[in-house]
Amino acid sequence: MLLEFEKPIAELEAKLNDMKHLAGDNDKTVNNAIQALEKKILELKKETFENLTGWQRVQLSRHPDRPYTLDYIYALTTDFIELHGDRNVSDDKAMVGGFGTIEGQTFMLIGQQKGRNTKQRQIRNFGMANPEGYRKALRLMRMAEKFNKPIITFIDTPGAFPGLEAEERGQGEAIARNLKEMFTLTVPVICIIIGEGASGGALGIGIGDRVYMLENTWYSVISPESCSSILWRSWDYKEQAAEVLKLTAKDMLQLKMIDGIIKEPLGGAHTDAKWMSEELKRNILTATKELNKLSAEERIQQRIDKFCAMGVVKE
Amino acid sequence: MSWFNRTDKGILTPTEAKREVPDGLWFKSPGGKIIHTRELKNNAYVVPEEDYHVRIGSQEYFEILFDDGAFTELDANMESADPLKFKDTKPYPKRIKETQEKTELKDAVRTAYGKMSGMDLVVACMDFSFIGGSMGSVVGEKIARAMDHSLKHNKPFLMISRSGGARMMEAGLSLMQMAKTSAKIALLDQAKIPYISLMTDPTTGGVTASYAMLGDFNIAEPGALIGFAGPRVIRETIGKDLPKGFQSAEFVLDHGFLDFIVDRRNLKSKLTTLLKMLAG
C-alpha cells in the first residue's frame, strides 16, 4: 500500500528501476545517472520522513504491513508461551500475553493484537479489547510480580471496545483498576507504543517505569477522526485535529508524557521489521538493566512521581 | 388539550432543567411538575413525588454535605494554561475565559475540606456546566492535591463525579490525569483512608475509567447515566437501539459495579453512618 506522501518517492524508484534495466555493464553515463538518482531518492526519503505531519504519522501507525504485537514477541523471544483467559468470563483475543525469553532473561510480554486479514481482524476485534482483555492483562502482570519477572507491554489499539457487553461487564472499571494496580507493581514495567495509542484503551496497559513510543506512532486522548467529528462536527478536519492534538512521539516527549522515542527504519517499521525488532530489543535490555538497579520501592515511587508531574496549570 | 401534554418523561428536557441550578422563582421538572425554587433547595434539589434529581453543582453539594455549609476551599485560583496552543473552532484560552464568565467557576472541579456531621471530610466535586465537566490538567491536579490533603491529615475522601470525560483541548495531558488520580488513589489504599466515589448524572469516558470507578465504595444517584462509552457511540458501534435503562445507575448496580444507589436527600446521613462504622 502506498500512502499519498510516499508517491513522489515511488515515482523516482520506478524511474530508477527502468534505468537499471536499460543500462549496460559499462555504460558510464547511465551508471553515473543511476548513482545520482539513488542519492536523490535517499535524500527525498530522509526529508519526507523527517518532516511528516501528525496525520501522516497516524497513517503510518495504521499501515497494514506494520508489525503487530505478536510479530514483535516472536521476533524478540527465543521461547514464548502464550497464556490465555481472565479466569472470569473469557479469553479476549484482542489482548495477548505470556512469558517469553529475551537473551536468556524471562519477561512477561503483554499487548493488544490486531488482525492482518478480514477474518483475523474480526477475531482480534481490530485490537479493541473488552474488559476481559484488561483483566487478563492485570492477571498476567500480577503473575509476573509473583515470579519476579519484568513486564513489557506493547500498545497498539484504536481504543477500548465501545460495545454493549463491554459496558455490562464494566469497561470503565476494568481500565481504572489497571491504572491503579500498575502503580503498585513491584517488578520493572516497560510500555511501548508500537502503533496506535488511543486514549484509555491504551493507558489501560500503559503505566510504566519507562514509556516509549516508536517514531511513527501516535498517543492521545482521542483519535483525530473522532476529535474532528466532535469539535468541528465533521469528519473532514482529521488532519487539523492530528496537528492540534500534539499526538506524535516528538510532541509527547516534549510535553514530558513519555520517556523516549525508539527510532524506526527509514520508511517506517514495516519496511524492515527485523531491524525494528533488534532496535526494540536493544532498548528493552538497556531499560531493564537500569531499572533492575533500583529497589521495588524506588521504582514505584518514581513511577508515581512521574505520572503525578504530568499536566500544566496556572496559579 | 391532552395531546398537548408530554406523556413520556425525559425525551425533551426543558431549558430550565438543563441549567445546573434553576434560576427564577419557579422550577418546572421534566415530568411537568412546577415547584418553588426555595422548596426545591430545601429538598436537596430533588423534585418531590417524582424523585427527579436536578443537576446541581459543587456549591450546592458543599452546602448539602458540610455542616452549616461551612468549608475551606483548596486551590481555588487554579486555572487552565494552554500548553498545546489548542484551537478548534475557537482558541482554547478564549473558550476557557468565556466559560469562566458564564459559570463564575475557574474550572470543572472544586475541592474543599470541612466537617460533615462533625467528622472531617475532603470533597472534590465536579461542575458539569464547565465544558461538560471535562477533565483536563486542572481537574486532575486539584483532585490529586485534595487527595494529598487527605493523606497528610488522614481524612476520608469523597469524590463527586459529573462529567462527559477527558477534555479534548488538552489531549494527552488530559489522558494522563487518569493516571495521576489513580496513582493517588493507590496511595489512599496504602494509607487505609476511605475513598467514596459518588457518580451523578452523567459520569462517562475517562472519568469512569479512572477515579469514578475506583472507590472503596462506588455509589450513585438514582437514574444517573454511568458508562465508559457514551450511548451514541455504542449505538453506532452495534448498529442497534439500546435497551431501555441501559447505563442507568440501576443497570450499573445490577451488573455489580455499584455498592448502592442513594437518594440525594439521604446522602449526608448515609455517608455519616458509613464513615462512623469505618471509624468505630
Coordinates of C-alpha atoms in Angstrom, one line a residue:
Chain A
M1 CA 0.0 0.0 0.0
L2 CA 1.3 3.4 -1.0
L3 CA 0.5 6.5 1.1
E4 CA 0.0 9.8 -0.6
F5 CA 3.3 11.3 0.7
E6 CA 5.2 8.2 -0.5
K7 CA 4.1 8.7 -4.1
P8 CA 6.9 11.1 -5.2
I9 CA 9.5 8.6 -3.8
A10 CA 7.8 5.7 -5.5
E11 CA 7.9 7.5 -8.8
L12 CA 11.6 8.1 -8.6
E13 CA 12.1 4.5 -7.6
A14 CA 10.2 3.3 -10.7
K15 CA 12.4 5.5 -12.8
L16 CA 15.5 4.1 -11.2
N17 CA 14.3 0.6 -11.9
D18 CA 13.8 1.5 -15.6
M19 CA 17.2 2.9 -15.8
K20 CA 18.8 -0.2 -14.3
H21 CA 17.0 -2.3 -16.9
L22 CA 18.3 -0.1 -19.7
A23 CA 21.9 0.3 -18.5
G24 CA 24.6 -1.9 -20.0
D25 CA 27.5 -3.1 -17.9
N26 CA 30.0 -0.5 -18.9
D27 CA 27.7 2.4 -19.7
K28 CA 29.4 5.0 -17.6
T29 CA 27.0 7.9 -18.2
V30 CA 23.9 5.8 -17.3
N31 CA 25.7 4.4 -14.3
N32 CA 26.5 7.9 -13.1
A33 CA 22.9 8.9 -13.6
I34 CA 21.8 5.9 -11.6
Q35 CA 24.1 6.8 -8.7
A36 CA 22.8 10.4 -8.8
L37 CA 19.2 9.2 -8.8
E38 CA 19.8 6.8 -5.9
K39 CA 21.3 9.6 -3.9
K40 CA 18.4 11.8 -4.7
I41 CA 15.9 9.2 -3.7
L42 CA 17.6 8.7 -0.3
E43 CA 17.6 12.4 0.3
L44 CA 14.0 12.8 -0.6
K45 CA 13.1 9.8 1.6
K46 CA 15.0 11.4 4.5
E47 CA 13.4 14.8 4.0
T48 CA 9.9 13.3 3.7
F49 CA 10.2 11.1 6.8
E50 CA 11.8 13.6 9.0
N51 CA 9.1 16.2 8.3
L52 CA 6.0 14.0 8.4
T53 CA 2.8 15.8 9.7
G54 CA 0.9 14.4 12.6
W55 CA -1.7 12.9 10.3
Q56 CA 0.9 11.2 8.1
R57 CA 2.4 9.5 11.2
V58 CA -1.1 8.4 12.1
Q59 CA -1.4 6.8 8.7
L60 CA 2.0 5.1 9.1
S61 CA 1.0 3.8 12.5
R62 CA -2.0 2.1 10.9
H63 CA -0.1 0.8 7.9
P64 CA -1.5 -2.7 7.0
D65 CA 2.1 -4.1 6.8
R66 CA 3.2 -2.8 10.2
P67 CA 4.4 -5.4 12.7
Y68 CA 1.9 -6.1 15.4
T69 CA 2.4 -7.2 19.0
L70 CA 2.8 -11.0 18.3
D71 CA 5.2 -10.2 15.4
Y72 CA 7.5 -8.4 17.8
I73 CA 7.1 -11.0 20.6
Y74 CA 8.1 -13.8 18.2
A75 CA 11.0 -11.8 16.8
L76 CA 12.3 -10.8 20.3
T77 CA 11.9 -14.1 22.2
T78 CA 13.5 -17.5 21.7
D79 CA 10.7 -19.1 23.7
F80 CA 7.3 -17.8 24.1
I81 CA 4.4 -19.4 26.0
E82 CA 1.1 -17.6 25.4
L83 CA -1.2 -17.6 28.4
H84 CA -5.0 -17.2 28.0
G85 CA -8.0 -16.0 29.8
D86 CA -9.1 -13.7 32.6
R87 CA -10.4 -16.5 34.8
N88 CA -13.8 -14.8 35.0
V89 CA -15.6 -14.6 31.6
S90 CA -13.5 -15.5 28.6
D91 CA -10.3 -15.1 26.7
D92 CA -10.0 -11.8 24.9
K93 CA -8.2 -12.3 21.7
A94 CA -7.6 -8.6 21.3
M95 CA -5.2 -8.7 24.2
V96 CA -2.4 -11.3 24.2
G97 CA 0.2 -12.2 26.8
G98 CA 2.6 -14.7 28.1
F99 CA 6.1 -15.5 29.3
G100 CA 9.0 -15.2 26.9
T101 CA 12.8 -15.3 26.9
I102 CA 14.9 -12.5 25.6
E103 CA 18.7 -13.1 25.7
G104 CA 18.2 -15.6 28.4
Q105 CA 16.0 -13.4 30.6
T106 CA 12.4 -14.2 31.2
F107 CA 9.9 -11.4 30.6
M108 CA 6.1 -11.1 30.8
L109 CA 5.0 -9.7 27.4
I110 CA 1.5 -8.3 27.0
G111 CA -0.2 -6.3 24.3
Q112 CA -3.1 -5.5 22.1
Q113 CA -3.2 -7.6 19.0
K114 CA -4.6 -6.5 15.6
G115 CA -5.5 -8.9 12.7
R116 CA -3.8 -9.0 9.3
N117 CA -6.8 -10.0 7.2
T118 CA -10.6 -9.7 7.4
K119 CA -11.1 -12.9 9.4
Q120 CA -8.2 -12.2 11.7
R121 CA -9.3 -8.6 12.2
Q122 CA -12.7 -9.9 13.3
I123 CA -11.2 -12.5 15.7
R124 CA -8.9 -9.8 17.2
N125 CA -11.7 -7.2 17.2
F126 CA -9.4 -4.7 15.4
G127 CA -7.2 -4.6 18.5
M128 CA -10.1 -3.2 20.7
A129 CA -10.1 -5.1 24.0
N130 CA -13.1 -5.9 26.1
P131 CA -13.0 -5.7 29.9
E132 CA -11.8 -9.3 29.9
G133 CA -8.7 -8.2 28.0
Y134 CA -7.7 -5.7 30.6
R135 CA -8.5 -8.2 33.4
K136 CA -6.4 -10.8 31.7
A137 CA -3.5 -8.3 31.3
L138 CA -3.7 -7.5 35.0
R139 CA -3.8 -11.2 36.0
L140 CA -0.6 -11.7 34.0
M141 CA 1.0 -8.7 35.4
R142 CA 0.3 -9.9 39.0
M143 CA 1.7 -13.3 38.0
A144 CA 4.9 -11.7 36.6
E145 CA 5.2 -10.0 40.0
K146 CA 4.8 -13.3 41.8
F147 CA 7.7 -14.8 39.9
N148 CA 9.7 -11.5 39.9
K149 CA 9.8 -11.1 36.1
P150 CA 9.9 -7.7 34.4
I151 CA 6.9 -6.7 32.3
I152 CA 6.8 -5.3 28.8
T153 CA 3.5 -4.0 27.3
F154 CA 3.0 -3.4 23.6
I155 CA 0.4 -0.8 23.0
D156 CA -1.5 -0.8 19.6
T157 CA -5.2 -0.1 19.8
P158 CA -7.8 2.2 18.2
G159 CA -9.4 2.2 21.7
A160 CA -11.1 0.0 24.2
F161 CA -14.2 -1.6 22.6
P162 CA -17.3 0.6 23.0
G163 CA -19.8 -2.3 22.9
L164 CA -22.9 -3.2 24.8
E165 CA -21.5 -6.2 26.6
A166 CA -18.3 -4.3 27.3
E167 CA -20.4 -1.8 29.3
E168 CA -22.3 -4.5 31.1
R169 CA -19.1 -6.1 32.2
G170 CA -17.6 -2.8 33.3
Q171 CA -15.1 -1.5 30.7
G172 CA -14.6 1.6 32.8
E173 CA -13.9 -0.3 36.0
A174 CA -11.5 -2.7 34.2
I175 CA -9.3 0.1 32.8
A176 CA -9.5 2.1 36.1
R177 CA -8.4 -0.9 38.1
N178 CA -5.4 -1.5 35.8
L179 CA -4.3 2.1 36.2
K180 CA -4.3 1.9 40.0
E181 CA -2.8 -1.6 40.2
M182 CA 0.0 -0.9 37.7
F183 CA 1.3 1.8 40.1
T184 CA 1.8 -0.8 42.8
L185 CA 3.6 -3.5 40.7
T186 CA 7.0 -4.3 42.3
V187 CA 8.7 -5.5 39.1
P188 CA 10.0 -3.2 36.3
V189 CA 7.4 -2.2 33.8
I190 CA 8.3 -1.0 30.3
C191 CA 5.5 0.2 28.0
I192 CA 6.0 0.7 24.2
I193 CA 3.5 2.3 21.8
I194 CA 4.1 0.3 18.6
G195 CA 1.2 1.6 16.6
E196 CA -1.9 3.4 17.8
G197 CA -2.2 4.7 21.4
A198 CA -5.8 5.6 21.6
S199 CA -7.0 7.0 25.0
G200 CA -8.0 5.0 28.0
G201 CA -7.7 1.8 26.0
A202 CA -4.0 2.4 25.5
L203 CA -3.4 3.8 29.0
G204 CA -5.0 0.7 30.5
I205 CA -1.7 -1.2 29.9
G206 CA 0.4 2.0 29.8
I207 CA 1.5 2.8 33.3
G208 CA 5.3 2.0 33.3
D209 CA 8.7 2.9 34.7
R210 CA 9.6 3.6 31.1
V211 CA 7.1 4.6 28.4
Y212 CA 8.5 4.7 24.9
M213 CA 6.9 5.5 21.5
L214 CA 8.1 4.2 18.2
E215 CA 8.9 7.1 15.9
N216 CA 5.8 6.8 13.7
T217 CA 3.1 6.2 16.3
W218 CA 0.5 8.3 18.0
Y219 CA -0.8 8.6 21.5
S220 CA -3.6 10.8 22.7
V221 CA -6.9 11.1 24.4
I222 CA -8.9 10.6 21.2
S223 CA -8.4 9.6 17.6
P224 CA -8.1 12.6 15.1
E225 CA -11.2 11.4 13.3
S226 CA -13.4 11.4 16.5
C227 CA -11.9 14.7 17.6
S228 CA -12.8 16.2 14.3
S229 CA -16.3 14.9 14.4
I230 CA -16.9 16.2 17.9
L231 CA -15.1 19.6 17.8
W232 CA -15.8 20.5 14.1
R233 CA -18.9 18.4 13.8
S234 CA -17.5 16.9 10.6
W235 CA -15.1 14.1 9.7
D236 CA -13.1 16.4 7.3
Y237 CA -10.8 18.0 9.8
K238 CA -8.8 15.0 10.8
E239 CA -5.5 16.5 9.5
Q240 CA -6.1 19.6 11.6
A241 CA -7.1 17.5 14.6
A242 CA -4.0 15.4 14.3
E243 CA -1.9 18.7 14.4
V244 CA -3.7 20.3 17.4
L245 CA -3.8 17.1 19.5
K246 CA 0.1 17.0 19.5
L247 CA -0.1 13.3 19.3
T248 CA 3.3 12.4 17.8
A249 CA 6.2 10.9 19.7
K250 CA 8.2 14.1 19.4
D251 CA 5.3 16.2 20.9
M252 CA 4.6 13.7 23.6
L253 CA 8.3 13.6 24.6
Q254 CA 8.5 17.4 24.6
L255 CA 5.4 17.6 26.9
K256 CA 7.1 15.0 29.2
M257 CA 4.4 12.4 28.8
I258 CA 6.8 9.7 27.6
D259 CA 10.4 8.8 28.4
G260 CA 11.8 8.3 24.9
I261 CA 11.4 7.7 21.2
I262 CA 12.6 4.5 19.6
K263 CA 13.8 5.1 16.1
E264 CA 12.2 3.3 13.1
P265 CA 13.9 2.4 9.9
L266 CA 13.7 5.0 7.1
G267 CA 10.2 4.5 5.6
G268 CA 8.6 3.1 8.7
A269 CA 8.8 -0.1 10.9
H270 CA 7.2 -2.3 8.2
T271 CA 10.0 -1.7 5.7
D272 CA 12.5 -3.6 7.9
A273 CA 10.8 -5.5 10.7
K274 CA 14.0 -7.3 11.6
W275 CA 15.9 -4.1 12.1
M276 CA 13.0 -2.8 14.1
S277 CA 12.9 -5.8 16.4
E278 CA 16.6 -5.5 17.1
E279 CA 16.2 -1.8 17.9
L280 CA 13.4 -2.7 20.3
K281 CA 15.4 -5.5 21.9
R282 CA 18.3 -3.1 22.5
N283 CA 16.1 -0.5 24.2
I284 CA 14.3 -3.1 26.3
L285 CA 17.5 -4.7 27.6
T286 CA 19.1 -1.3 28.4
A287 CA 16.0 -0.1 30.2
T288 CA 15.7 -3.4 32.2
K289 CA 19.3 -3.1 33.2
E290 CA 18.7 0.4 34.5
L291 CA 15.5 -0.4 36.3
N292 CA 17.0 -3.5 37.9
K293 CA 19.5 -1.2 39.7
L294 CA 16.6 0.3 41.7
S295 CA 14.7 -1.3 44.5
A296 CA 11.0 -2.1 44.1
E297 CA 10.1 0.8 46.4
E298 CA 12.2 3.2 44.4
R299 CA 10.7 2.1 41.1
I300 CA 7.1 2.5 42.5
Q301 CA 7.9 5.9 43.9
Q302 CA 9.5 7.2 40.7
R303 CA 6.6 5.7 38.7
I304 CA 4.0 7.6 40.8
D305 CA 6.1 10.8 40.9
K306 CA 6.5 10.8 37.1
F307 CA 2.8 10.5 36.3
C308 CA 1.8 12.9 39.1
A309 CA 4.0 15.6 37.5
M310 CA 2.1 15.4 34.2
G311 CA -0.2 18.3 33.3
V312 CA 0.2 22.1 33.0
V313 CA -1.8 24.5 35.2
K314 CA -1.8 28.2 36.0
E315 CA -1.9 29.5 39.6
Chain B
M1 CA -55.8 19.7 25.3
S2 CA -54.4 16.3 26.4
W3 CA -52.4 15.9 23.1
F4 CA -50.5 19.0 24.2
N5 CA -49.1 17.3 27.3
R6 CA -45.9 15.5 27.4
T7 CA -46.5 11.8 28.4
D8 CA -43.0 10.5 28.0
K9 CA -40.5 11.6 30.6
G10 CA -37.0 12.7 29.7
I11 CA -37.5 12.9 25.9
L12 CA -37.3 16.7 25.6
T13 CA -35.6 18.3 28.6
P14 CA -36.9 21.9 29.1
T15 CA -34.2 24.5 29.1
E16 CA -34.7 25.2 32.8
A17 CA -33.7 21.6 33.7
K18 CA -30.6 21.8 31.6
R19 CA -29.3 24.5 33.8
E20 CA -27.4 23.3 36.8
V21 CA -29.3 25.4 39.2
P22 CA -32.7 26.7 38.4
D23 CA -32.8 30.5 38.4
G24 CA -36.0 32.4 38.7
L25 CA -38.7 31.6 41.3
W26 CA -40.3 28.6 39.8
F27 CA -38.8 25.3 38.5
K28 CA -40.6 23.0 36.1
S29 CA -39.4 19.4 36.2
P30 CA -39.2 17.1 33.2
G31 CA -42.3 15.5 34.5
G32 CA -44.1 18.8 34.3
K33 CA -44.3 19.5 38.0
I34 CA -43.9 23.1 38.9
I35 CA -42.2 23.8 42.2
H36 CA -40.9 26.8 44.0
T37 CA -37.1 27.1 43.9
R38 CA -36.9 27.5 47.7
E39 CA -38.9 24.3 48.2
L40 CA -36.6 22.6 45.7
K41 CA -33.5 23.8 47.6
N42 CA -34.9 22.6 50.9
N43 CA -35.5 19.2 49.3
A44 CA -31.8 18.8 48.2
Y45 CA -32.8 19.8 44.7
V46 CA -34.9 16.7 44.3
V47 CA -38.4 17.2 42.8
P48 CA -40.8 15.8 45.5
E49 CA -43.0 12.9 44.4
E50 CA -41.2 12.5 41.1
D51 CA -37.8 12.0 42.9
Y52 CA -36.2 13.6 39.9
H53 CA -32.6 14.7 40.8
V54 CA -31.9 18.1 39.4
R55 CA -28.4 18.5 38.0
I56 CA -26.6 20.7 40.6
G57 CA -23.0 21.9 41.0
S58 CA -20.3 22.0 43.6
Q59 CA -21.7 24.9 45.6
E60 CA -25.0 23.0 46.2
Y61 CA -23.3 19.8 47.1
F62 CA -20.9 21.6 49.5
E63 CA -23.9 23.2 51.2
I64 CA -25.8 19.9 51.4
L65 CA -22.9 18.0 52.9
F66 CA -20.8 20.3 55.0
D67 CA -22.2 21.3 58.5
D68 CA -23.8 24.8 58.3
G69 CA -22.5 24.9 54.7
A70 CA -19.0 25.8 56.1
F71 CA -15.9 24.6 54.2
T72 CA -12.4 25.7 53.2
E73 CA -11.7 25.6 49.5
L74 CA -8.4 24.2 48.2
D75 CA -6.6 25.7 45.2
A76 CA -9.5 28.0 44.4
N77 CA -7.5 30.0 41.9
M78 CA -6.0 27.2 39.8
E79 CA -6.8 27.7 36.1
S80 CA -6.1 26.1 32.8
A81 CA -3.0 27.0 30.9
D82 CA -2.8 26.4 27.1
P83 CA 0.3 24.2 26.7
L84 CA -0.8 22.8 23.4
K85 CA -1.9 26.1 21.8
F86 CA -5.1 24.3 21.0
K87 CA -7.5 25.8 18.5
D88 CA -10.6 24.2 17.1
T89 CA -13.5 26.5 16.1
K90 CA -12.1 28.9 18.7
P91 CA -8.8 29.1 20.7
Y92 CA -8.8 27.2 23.9
P93 CA -8.0 30.2 26.2
K94 CA -10.9 32.0 24.7
R95 CA -13.2 29.1 25.4
I96 CA -12.0 28.9 29.0
K97 CA -12.4 32.6 29.6
E98 CA -15.9 32.7 28.1
T99 CA -16.9 29.7 30.2
Q100 CA -15.4 31.2 33.3
E101 CA -17.5 34.4 32.8
K102 CA -20.7 32.4 32.1
T103 CA -20.4 30.0 35.0
E104 CA -18.4 32.0 37.5
L105 CA -16.3 28.9 38.0
K106 CA -12.5 28.6 37.4
D107 CA -12.7 25.0 36.0
A108 CA -14.7 21.8 36.2
V109 CA -13.9 20.7 39.7
R110 CA -13.8 22.4 43.1
T111 CA -12.1 20.8 46.1
A112 CA -12.7 21.6 49.8
Y113 CA -12.5 20.3 53.3
G114 CA -14.7 20.7 56.3
K115 CA -16.9 18.9 58.7
M116 CA -19.7 16.5 57.9
S117 CA -21.8 15.7 60.9
G118 CA -18.8 16.7 63.0
M119 CA -16.4 14.4 61.1
D120 CA -13.6 15.5 58.9
L121 CA -14.2 15.1 55.2
V122 CA -12.4 16.2 52.0
V123 CA -14.7 16.6 49.0
A124 CA -13.9 17.1 45.3
C125 CA -17.0 17.9 43.3
M126 CA -17.2 18.4 39.5
D127 CA -19.2 21.1 37.8
F128 CA -20.9 19.9 34.6
S129 CA -21.6 23.5 33.4
F130 CA -17.9 24.0 32.8
I131 CA -17.2 22.5 29.4
G132 CA -19.3 19.4 30.1
G133 CA -17.4 18.7 33.4
S134 CA -14.4 17.7 31.3
M135 CA -11.2 16.6 32.9
G136 CA -8.1 18.4 32.0
S137 CA -4.9 19.3 33.9
V138 CA -6.7 21.5 36.4
V139 CA -9.3 18.8 37.3
G140 CA -6.6 16.2 37.7
E141 CA -4.2 18.4 39.6
K142 CA -6.9 19.7 42.0
I143 CA -8.2 16.2 42.8
A144 CA -4.6 15.0 43.3
R145 CA -3.8 17.8 45.7
A146 CA -7.0 17.3 47.6
M147 CA -6.1 13.7 48.0
D148 CA -2.7 14.8 49.2
H149 CA -4.6 16.8 51.8
S150 CA -6.5 13.6 52.8
L151 CA -3.2 11.7 53.0
K152 CA -1.5 14.3 55.1
H153 CA -4.3 14.8 57.6
N154 CA -5.8 11.3 57.4
K155 CA -9.2 12.4 56.3
P156 CA -11.8 10.4 54.3
F157 CA -12.2 11.5 50.7
L158 CA -15.5 11.9 48.8
M159 CA -15.3 12.3 45.0
I160 CA -18.5 13.6 43.3
S161 CA -18.3 13.0 39.5
R162 CA -20.4 14.6 36.9
S163 CA -18.5 14.6 33.6
G164 CA -18.5 13.8 30.0
G165 CA -14.9 12.5 30.2
A166 CA -11.5 13.8 29.4
R167 CA -11.1 17.3 27.9
M168 CA -10.0 17.1 24.3
M169 CA -8.4 20.5 24.3
E170 CA -5.6 19.2 26.5
A171 CA -5.2 16.0 24.6
G172 CA -2.6 13.7 26.0
L173 CA -2.3 15.8 29.2
S174 CA -6.0 15.1 29.9
L175 CA -5.4 11.4 29.4
M176 CA -2.5 11.4 31.9
Q177 CA -4.8 12.9 34.6
M178 CA -6.5 9.5 34.7
A179 CA -3.1 8.0 35.6
K180 CA -2.3 10.8 38.1
T181 CA -5.6 10.5 40.1
S182 CA -5.3 6.7 40.0
A183 CA -1.8 6.9 41.5
K184 CA -3.1 9.0 44.4
I185 CA -6.0 6.5 45.0
A186 CA -3.3 3.7 45.3
L187 CA -1.7 5.8 48.0
L188 CA -5.1 6.3 49.8
D189 CA -5.4 2.5 49.7
Q190 CA -2.0 2.1 51.2
A191 CA -2.8 4.6 54.0
K192 CA -6.2 2.9 54.6
I193 CA -8.1 6.1 54.0
P194 CA -11.7 5.6 52.9
Y195 CA -12.4 6.8 49.4
I196 CA -16.0 7.1 48.4
S197 CA -16.9 7.8 44.8
L198 CA -20.4 9.2 44.1
M199 CA -21.4 9.1 40.4
T200 CA -24.0 11.6 39.3
D201 CA -25.7 12.3 36.0
P202 CA -23.7 11.9 33.8
T203 CA -20.4 10.1 34.5
T204 CA -18.7 8.8 31.4
G205 CA -15.5 8.4 29.5
G206 CA -12.1 8.9 31.1
V207 CA -13.6 9.8 34.4
T208 CA -15.5 6.5 34.6
A209 CA -12.3 4.7 33.5
S210 CA -10.3 6.2 36.4
Y211 CA -11.2 7.8 39.7
A212 CA -15.0 7.4 39.5
M213 CA -14.8 3.5 39.4
L214 CA -12.0 3.2 42.0
G215 CA -14.0 3.9 45.2
D216 CA -13.8 1.6 48.2
F217 CA -17.5 2.4 47.8
N218 CA -18.9 3.2 44.4
I219 CA -22.2 4.8 44.8
A220 CA -24.6 6.8 42.6
E221 CA -27.6 9.0 42.4
P222 CA -30.8 7.4 41.1
G223 CA -31.2 7.5 37.3
A224 CA -27.7 8.8 36.7
L225 CA -26.1 7.8 33.3
I226 CA -22.9 5.9 34.1
G227 CA -20.7 4.4 31.4
F228 CA -17.4 4.2 29.7
A229 CA -18.5 4.9 26.1
G230 CA -21.4 7.2 25.5
P231 CA -24.8 5.8 24.3
R232 CA -24.4 7.4 20.9
V233 CA -21.0 5.8 20.2
I234 CA -22.3 2.4 21.4
R235 CA -25.4 2.7 19.2
E236 CA -23.2 3.4 16.2
T237 CA -20.9 0.5 17.0
I238 CA -23.5 -2.1 17.4
G239 CA -26.0 -0.6 14.9
K240 CA -28.9 -1.3 17.2
D241 CA -31.0 0.7 19.6
L242 CA -30.0 0.3 23.2
P243 CA -32.3 -1.4 25.7
K244 CA -34.3 0.8 28.0
G245 CA -32.4 1.8 31.1
F246 CA -29.1 0.8 29.7
Q247 CA -26.2 2.6 31.5
S248 CA -28.6 3.9 34.2
A249 CA -27.3 3.8 37.8
E250 CA -29.8 1.0 38.4
F251 CA -28.4 -1.0 35.5
V252 CA -24.8 -0.5 36.7
L253 CA -25.9 -1.6 40.2
D254 CA -27.5 -4.7 38.7
H255 CA -24.3 -5.6 36.9
G256 CA -22.2 -5.4 40.1
F257 CA -20.3 -2.2 39.8
L258 CA -22.0 -0.1 42.4
D259 CA -22.4 -0.7 46.2
F260 CA -25.6 1.2 46.4
I261 CA -27.8 4.0 45.0
V262 CA -28.6 6.9 47.3
D263 CA -31.3 9.5 47.1
R264 CA -29.7 12.9 47.5
R265 CA -32.0 13.7 50.4
N266 CA -30.4 10.8 52.4
L267 CA -26.8 11.3 51.1
K268 CA -25.4 13.1 54.2
S269 CA -27.0 10.8 56.7
K270 CA -26.0 7.6 54.8
L271 CA -22.4 8.8 54.3
T272 CA -22.3 9.8 58.0
T273 CA -23.4 6.3 59.1
L274 CA -20.9 4.6 56.8
L275 CA -17.9 6.7 57.8
K276 CA -18.9 6.3 61.5
M277 CA -18.9 2.5 61.0
L278 CA -15.4 2.6 59.5
A279 CA -14.1 4.9 62.3
G280 CA -15.8 2.8 65.0

